[in-house]
XYZ file of N, CA and C in Angstrom:
462
model
N 20.911 4.765 6.893
C 19.909 4.520 6.644
C 20.299 3.615 7.591
N 19.128 3.932 8.511
C 17.856 2.528 8.794
C 16.715 1.663 9.168
N 17.580 1.300 8.188
C 16.184 0.520 6.866
C 15.288 -0.483 8.052
N 15.471 -0.406 9.067
C 13.934 -0.866 9.567
C 13.381 0.255 11.162
N 12.889 1.532 10.508
C 12.774 2.408 10.956
C 11.659 3.421 9.532
N 10.089 4.090 11.168
C 9.450 4.169 9.387
C 8.819 4.935 10.848
N 8.908 6.773 9.748
C 8.038 7.354 10.259
C 6.786 7.376 10.144
N 5.140 8.420 11.101
C 4.643 7.902 11.283
C 4.226 9.387 11.348
N 3.503 9.742 9.946
C 2.899 11.784 11.248
C 1.860 11.788 10.580
N 1.270 12.062 11.274
C -0.627 11.966 11.642
C -0.594 13.699 11.845
N -2.621 14.353 11.085
C -2.626 15.126 11.553
C -3.586 15.103 12.004
N -3.676 16.486 13.402
C -4.311 16.244 14.814
C -5.521 16.705 13.522
N -6.718 17.753 13.140
C -7.732 17.480 12.594
C -8.226 16.387 12.295
N -9.795 15.974 13.012
C -10.258 14.813 13.028
C -9.751 13.027 12.925
N -8.517 13.885 14.510
C -7.627 12.712 14.644
C -8.513 11.169 15.230
N -9.786 11.112 15.678
C -10.512 10.099 15.680
C -10.715 9.107 14.787
N -10.263 10.142 13.592
C -10.186 8.578 12.021
C -9.260 9.205 11.210
N -8.389 9.637 11.581
C -7.128 10.067 11.234
C -6.227 9.027 11.546
N -6.477 9.036 12.494
C -5.421 7.644 13.473
C -5.373 6.753 13.301
N -6.823 5.870 13.292
C -7.418 5.071 12.649
C -6.145 4.368 11.143
N -5.396 4.773 10.209
C -4.649 5.161 9.289
C -3.328 4.234 10.301
N -2.937 4.823 11.585
C -1.556 4.737 12.199
C -1.515 3.677 12.121
N -3.469 2.421 13.399
C -3.888 1.949 13.444
C -3.177 0.214 11.937
N -4.008 0.826 11.152
C -4.330 -0.261 10.103
C -2.058 -0.247 9.640
N -1.457 0.094 9.457
C -0.380 0.382 9.276
C 0.655 -0.186 9.967
N -0.050 -0.163 11.745
C 0.722 -1.149 12.125
C 0.508 -3.301 12.221
N -0.653 -2.912 12.412
C -1.220 -4.240 11.587
C -0.310 -4.466 10.450
N 0.631 -3.980 9.872
C 1.614 -4.219 8.730
C 2.994 -4.271 9.121
N 3.617 -3.346 9.560
C 5.127 -2.630 10.303
C 4.721 -2.434 12.522
N 5.753 -3.789 12.203
C 4.940 -3.523 13.600
C 5.184 -2.753 14.998
N 4.349 -1.802 15.494
C 4.939 -0.016 15.934
C 6.145 -0.137 16.355
N 6.827 -1.336 16.982
C 7.603 -1.546 18.052
C 9.187 0.011 16.503
N 8.827 -0.456 15.261
C 9.642 0.142 14.570
C 9.122 1.412 13.424
N 8.070 1.794 13.971
C 7.531 2.830 14.093
C 7.515 4.322 15.028
N 7.856 5.288 14.314
C 7.906 6.780 15.476
C 6.751 6.874 15.045
N 6.268 8.244 15.326
C 4.973 8.110 15.096
C 5.000 10.313 15.602
N 4.345 10.820 14.810
C 4.955 11.944 15.456
C 3.692 13.030 15.071
N 2.606 13.823 16.093
C 1.704 14.324 15.740
C 2.411 15.888 15.440
N 1.216 16.353 14.217
C 1.291 17.941 13.906
C -0.143 18.279 14.083
N 0.087 19.775 14.463
C -1.897 19.931 13.744
C -2.489 19.978 12.818
N -2.238 20.255 11.433
C -3.084 19.790 10.581
C -2.509 19.144 8.836
N -2.455 19.068 8.433
C -2.173 18.401 7.274
C -1.303 20.060 6.106
N -1.810 20.816 6.767
C -0.653 21.684 5.730
C 0.817 21.832 6.870
N 0.946 21.370 7.858
C 2.197 21.304 8.142
C 2.143 19.401 8.057
N 2.387 18.434 7.253
C 2.253 17.946 6.989
C 3.849 17.121 6.231
N 4.385 18.171 4.794
C 6.219 18.199 4.523
C 6.621 18.312 4.541
N 6.471 20.105 5.882
C 7.472 20.529 6.432
C 8.151 19.145 7.442
N 7.358 18.854 8.338
C 7.556 17.876 9.488
C 8.144 16.398 8.278
N 7.500 16.270 6.959
C 8.148 14.913 6.533
C 9.563 15.587 6.539
N 10.012 16.757 6.108
C 10.920 17.009 5.959
C 12.321 16.530 6.291
N 11.534 17.453 8.091
C 12.750 16.864 8.905
C 13.099 15.904 9.341
N 12.007 14.893 9.529
C 12.674 13.475 9.884
C 12.906 12.659 8.736
N 13.108 13.212 7.380
C 13.927 12.650 6.087
C 15.168 12.972 6.020
N 15.527 14.617 6.789
C 16.999 14.403 7.054
C 17.864 13.969 7.652
N 17.438 14.073 9.447
C 17.787 12.917 9.964
C 18.517 11.722 9.445
N 17.282 10.899 9.010
C 18.019 9.480 8.590
C 17.887 8.388 8.209
N 16.585 8.687 9.455
C 17.231 7.698 10.121
C 15.747 6.378 9.701
N 14.964 7.113 8.754
C 14.237 6.403 8.564
C 14.454 6.082 7.003
N 14.207 4.649 6.421
C 13.739 4.201 5.348
C 12.172 4.646 4.496
N 10.898 4.592 5.124
C 10.064 5.368 4.401
C 9.172 6.254 5.113
N 8.836 7.179 4.952
C 7.809 8.278 5.778
C 6.733 8.148 5.195
N 5.388 7.483 5.991
C 4.031 7.699 5.709
C 3.197 9.605 6.424
N 2.410 9.860 6.177
C 2.377 11.225 6.838
C 0.323 10.993 6.053
N -0.790 11.612 7.478
C -1.694 10.956 7.297
C -2.779 12.230 7.043
N -3.226 12.151 6.922
C -4.503 13.480 7.183
C -5.567 13.846 6.477
N -6.515 13.909 6.766
C -8.386 13.943 6.342
C -8.387 15.709 5.972
N -8.550 16.077 4.727
C -8.297 17.142 4.100
C -10.172 17.547 3.928
N -11.132 18.216 4.373
C -11.836 18.067 4.266
C -12.678 19.616 3.255
N -13.762 19.536 2.532
C -14.490 20.439 2.188
C -15.697 20.590 2.662
N -14.158 22.374 3.529
C -16.003 23.443 4.429
C -16.586 23.869 3.589
N -16.622 23.991 2.838
C -17.730 24.980 1.727
C -17.024 26.040 0.990
N -15.237 25.733 1.167
C -15.006 27.328 0.347
C -13.118 26.235 -0.284
N -12.854 27.203 -1.728
C -11.993 26.270 -2.178
C -10.566 25.928 -1.160
N -10.776 26.018 0.160
C -9.447 26.599 0.812
C -9.250 24.581 1.008
N -9.634 24.307 0.803
C -9.707 22.643 0.931
C -8.800 21.966 -0.169
N -9.637 22.027 -1.593
C -8.411 21.524 -2.567
C -7.067 22.741 -2.864
N -6.909 23.603 -1.932
C -5.860 24.112 -2.370
C -4.903 23.609 -1.210
N -5.139 24.017 -0.127
C -4.633 22.561 0.615
C -4.255 21.295 0.681
N -4.705 20.493 -0.328
C -4.977 19.683 -0.458
C -3.701 19.372 -1.536
N -3.601 19.602 -1.979
C -2.978 20.432 -2.927
C -1.082 20.572 -3.015
N -1.508 21.683 -2.381
C -0.232 21.973 -1.409
C 0.569 20.683 -0.431
N -0.089 19.550 -0.121
C -0.101 18.994 0.956
C 0.804 17.779 0.104
N -0.568 17.139 -1.224
C 0.262 16.619 -1.777
C 2.006 16.696 -2.974
N 1.816 18.243 -3.198
C 3.036 18.312 -3.635
C 4.309 18.470 -2.628
N 4.271 19.140 -1.670
C 4.843 19.058 -0.299
C 5.852 17.393 -0.699
N 5.264 16.911 0.148
C 5.685 15.548 0.265
C 6.261 14.812 -0.708
N 5.358 15.051 -2.693
C 6.931 14.465 -3.151
C 8.049 14.974 -3.050
N 7.754 16.778 -3.219
C 8.946 17.137 -3.438
C 9.495 16.717 -2.360
N 9.651 16.019 -0.790
C 10.492 15.941 -0.004
C 10.785 14.464 0.139
N 9.890 13.992 -0.714
C 10.677 12.575 -0.873
C 11.694 12.992 -2.296
N 11.866 13.495 -3.277
C 11.999 13.650 -4.805
C 13.224 14.419 -3.865
N 13.867 15.141 -3.166
C 15.020 16.081 -2.438
C 15.569 15.862 -1.142
N 14.728 14.280 -0.700
C 15.436 13.823 0.063
C 16.333 12.266 0.088
N 15.489 12.033 -1.213
C 15.739 10.364 -1.653
C 15.196 9.335 -0.659
N 14.409 9.934 0.329
C 13.550 9.073 1.479
C 11.823 9.080 0.719
N 11.665 7.850 0.250
C 10.198 8.197 0.023
C 8.847 8.275 0.959
N 8.234 9.213 0.906
C 7.347 9.880 1.971
C 5.936 9.056 1.553
N 5.442 8.830 1.326
C 3.686 8.756 1.171
C 2.969 8.933 2.674
N 2.044 9.175 0.957
C 0.163 10.312 1.588
C -0.340 8.962 1.752
N -1.297 9.513 3.179
C -2.030 8.706 3.292
C -3.045 9.050 3.687
N -3.641 10.563 2.736
C -3.893 11.842 2.815
C -5.528 11.681 2.239
N -7.062 11.836 3.204
C -8.376 11.599 2.072
C -8.385 12.977 1.849
N -8.949 13.017 0.541
C -9.805 14.543 0.350
C -10.909 14.275 -0.416
N -11.636 13.673 0.599
C -13.427 13.092 0.429
C -13.963 15.186 -0.240
N -15.149 14.933 -0.903
C -15.724 16.140 -2.036
C -17.087 16.043 -0.949
N -17.495 14.836 -0.339
C -18.654 15.571 0.513
C -18.410 14.350 1.827
N -17.957 15.498 2.923
C -17.458 14.769 4.361
C -18.076 15.676 5.290
N -19.975 14.665 5.371
C -20.612 15.707 6.910
C -20.182 15.261 8.307
N -20.000 15.791 9.222
C -19.291 15.008 10.278
C -21.737 13.698 11.369
N -21.567 13.615 10.452
C -22.051 11.898 10.700
C -21.769 10.743 11.219
N -22.211 9.714 12.013
C -22.252 8.539 13.024
C -21.626 7.843 11.334
N -22.510 8.366 10.805
C -22.776 7.434 8.196
C -21.005 7.663 8.457
N -20.381 8.772 8.074
C -19.336 9.288 7.565
C -18.516 8.396 8.610
N -18.635 8.795 8.875
C -17.373 9.088 10.828
C -16.978 7.488 10.754
N -18.075 6.433 10.404
C -17.588 4.869 10.256
C -16.523 4.670 8.666
N -17.475 5.213 8.064
C -17.362 5.508 6.211
C -15.452 5.553 6.508
N -14.989 6.825 7.053
C -13.771 7.772 6.615
C -12.745 6.888 7.350
N -13.497 5.820 8.507
C -12.347 5.855 10.118
C -12.210 4.176 9.256
N -12.756 2.946 8.894
C -12.839 2.396 8.395
C -11.389 1.943 6.754
N -12.352 3.527 6.421
C -11.045 3.397 4.798
C -10.091 3.934 5.280
N -9.126 4.184 5.996
C -8.136 5.060 7.092
C -7.493 4.003 6.986
N -8.463 2.816 8.240
C -7.752 0.921 8.379
C -6.693 0.864 7.171
N -7.166 0.791 6.236
C -6.834 0.118 5.060
C -5.658 1.073 4.252
N -6.021 1.762 4.643
C -5.012 3.355 3.672
C -3.497 2.234 4.734
N -3.688 2.432 5.814
C -2.769 2.993 6.048
C -2.180 1.395 6.128
N -2.994 0.106 5.387
C -2.257 -0.756 5.758
C -1.830 -0.678 4.404
N -2.162 -0.740 3.589
C -1.202 0.077 1.794
C -0.123 0.335 1.658
N 0.064 1.760 3.306
C 0.979 2.549 2.893
C 2.472 2.131 3.342
N 1.411 1.599 4.323
C 2.995 0.086 5.057
C 3.924 -0.957 4.367
N 2.398 -1.282 3.470
C 3.005 -2.559 2.173
C 3.959 -1.707 1.715
N 3.504 -0.574 1.040
C 3.480 0.515 0.051
C 5.958 0.139 0.315
N 5.392 1.113 1.658
C 6.463 1.637 2.223
C 7.500 0.293 2.943
N 6.997 -0.847 2.646
C 8.424 -2.549 2.246
C 8.231 -2.326 1.584
N 7.540 -2.697 0.344
C 7.941 -2.610 -0.969
C 8.691 -1.761 -1.319
N 8.574 -0.379 -1.707
C 9.198 0.791 -1.710
C 10.655 0.251 -0.975
N 10.821 -0.054 0.137
C 12.443 -0.149 0.632
C 12.901 -1.481 0.437
N 12.399 -2.581 -0.427
C 13.067 -3.170 -0.433
C 12.845 -3.751 -2.320
N 12.246 -2.622 -3.302
C 13.145 -2.332 -4.524
C 13.698 -1.362 -4.123
N 14.357 -0.712 -3.932
C 15.518 -0.087 -3.741
C 16.601 0.155 -3.814
N 16.477 -1.801 -2.179
C 17.546 -1.636 -2.120
C 18.207 -3.111 -3.379
N 16.903 -3.383 -3.317
C 17.778 -4.527 -4.553
C 18.302 -3.571 -6.100
N 17.389 -2.583 -6.441
C 17.690 -1.447 -7.629
C 19.268 -1.099 -7.384
N 19.529 -0.796 -5.836
C 20.376 0.385 -5.513
C 22.059 -0.833 -4.874
N 21.193 -2.464 -4.653
C 22.821 -3.290 -4.757
C 23.254 -3.018 -2.947
N 22.081 -2.561 -2.874
C 21.538 -3.319 -0.936
C 21.580 -3.451 -0.012
N 22.235 -4.287 1.140
C 21.918 -4.853 1.587
C 20.555 -4.838 2.218
N 18.876 -5.661 2.363
C 17.853 -4.801 3.202
C 17.973 -5.850 4.937
N 17.634 -4.788 5.821
C 16.885 -5.796 6.738
C 16.414 -6.018 6.563
N 15.728 -7.587 7.825
C 15.185 -7.630 7.572
C 13.302 -7.400 8.975
N 12.261 -7.158 8.748
C 11.352 -6.951 9.840
C 10.837 -7.345 9.693
N 10.345 -7.320 10.917
C 9.017 -8.066 11.539
C 7.742 -7.537 11.432
N 6.993 -8.675 10.624
C 5.799 -7.888 10.794
C 4.910 -8.165 12.152
N 3.740 -7.527 12.456
C 3.512 -7.406 12.713
C 1.857 -7.902 13.541
N 2.158 -9.175 12.343
C 1.673 -9.893 12.237
C 1.411 -11.093 12.897
């Protein structure tokens, strides 16, 4: 496993907001250590995460999406399926898969909501990067494997 590579998958729906998570992620982990993959929507995240994990190239994978309530039950179904799928990928492949998916109960296409969620995604990206680095370090220590040093983006 290449302990100095991370994958970041991002869904295309609401990309102006979701892409902000990648910005936050790369504030913690240098972009030169991150491979970015775009998928159409949240539902496609688990399959792409699985395919990337099976390559053995990544220490961890982050997956970002904004799943909004369009007034029907579908957002709940999609959100649960995505989180369950991402967790299953991590357990099945033994590669940490981190969710940067938000499922707000009330999202409106207003400047105010876009600003709130854009800023929140930056922080969620930072949190995911910190978790990726921490779980990589923790697993290396617990499993007795040497860890490669990463250069921080800071």
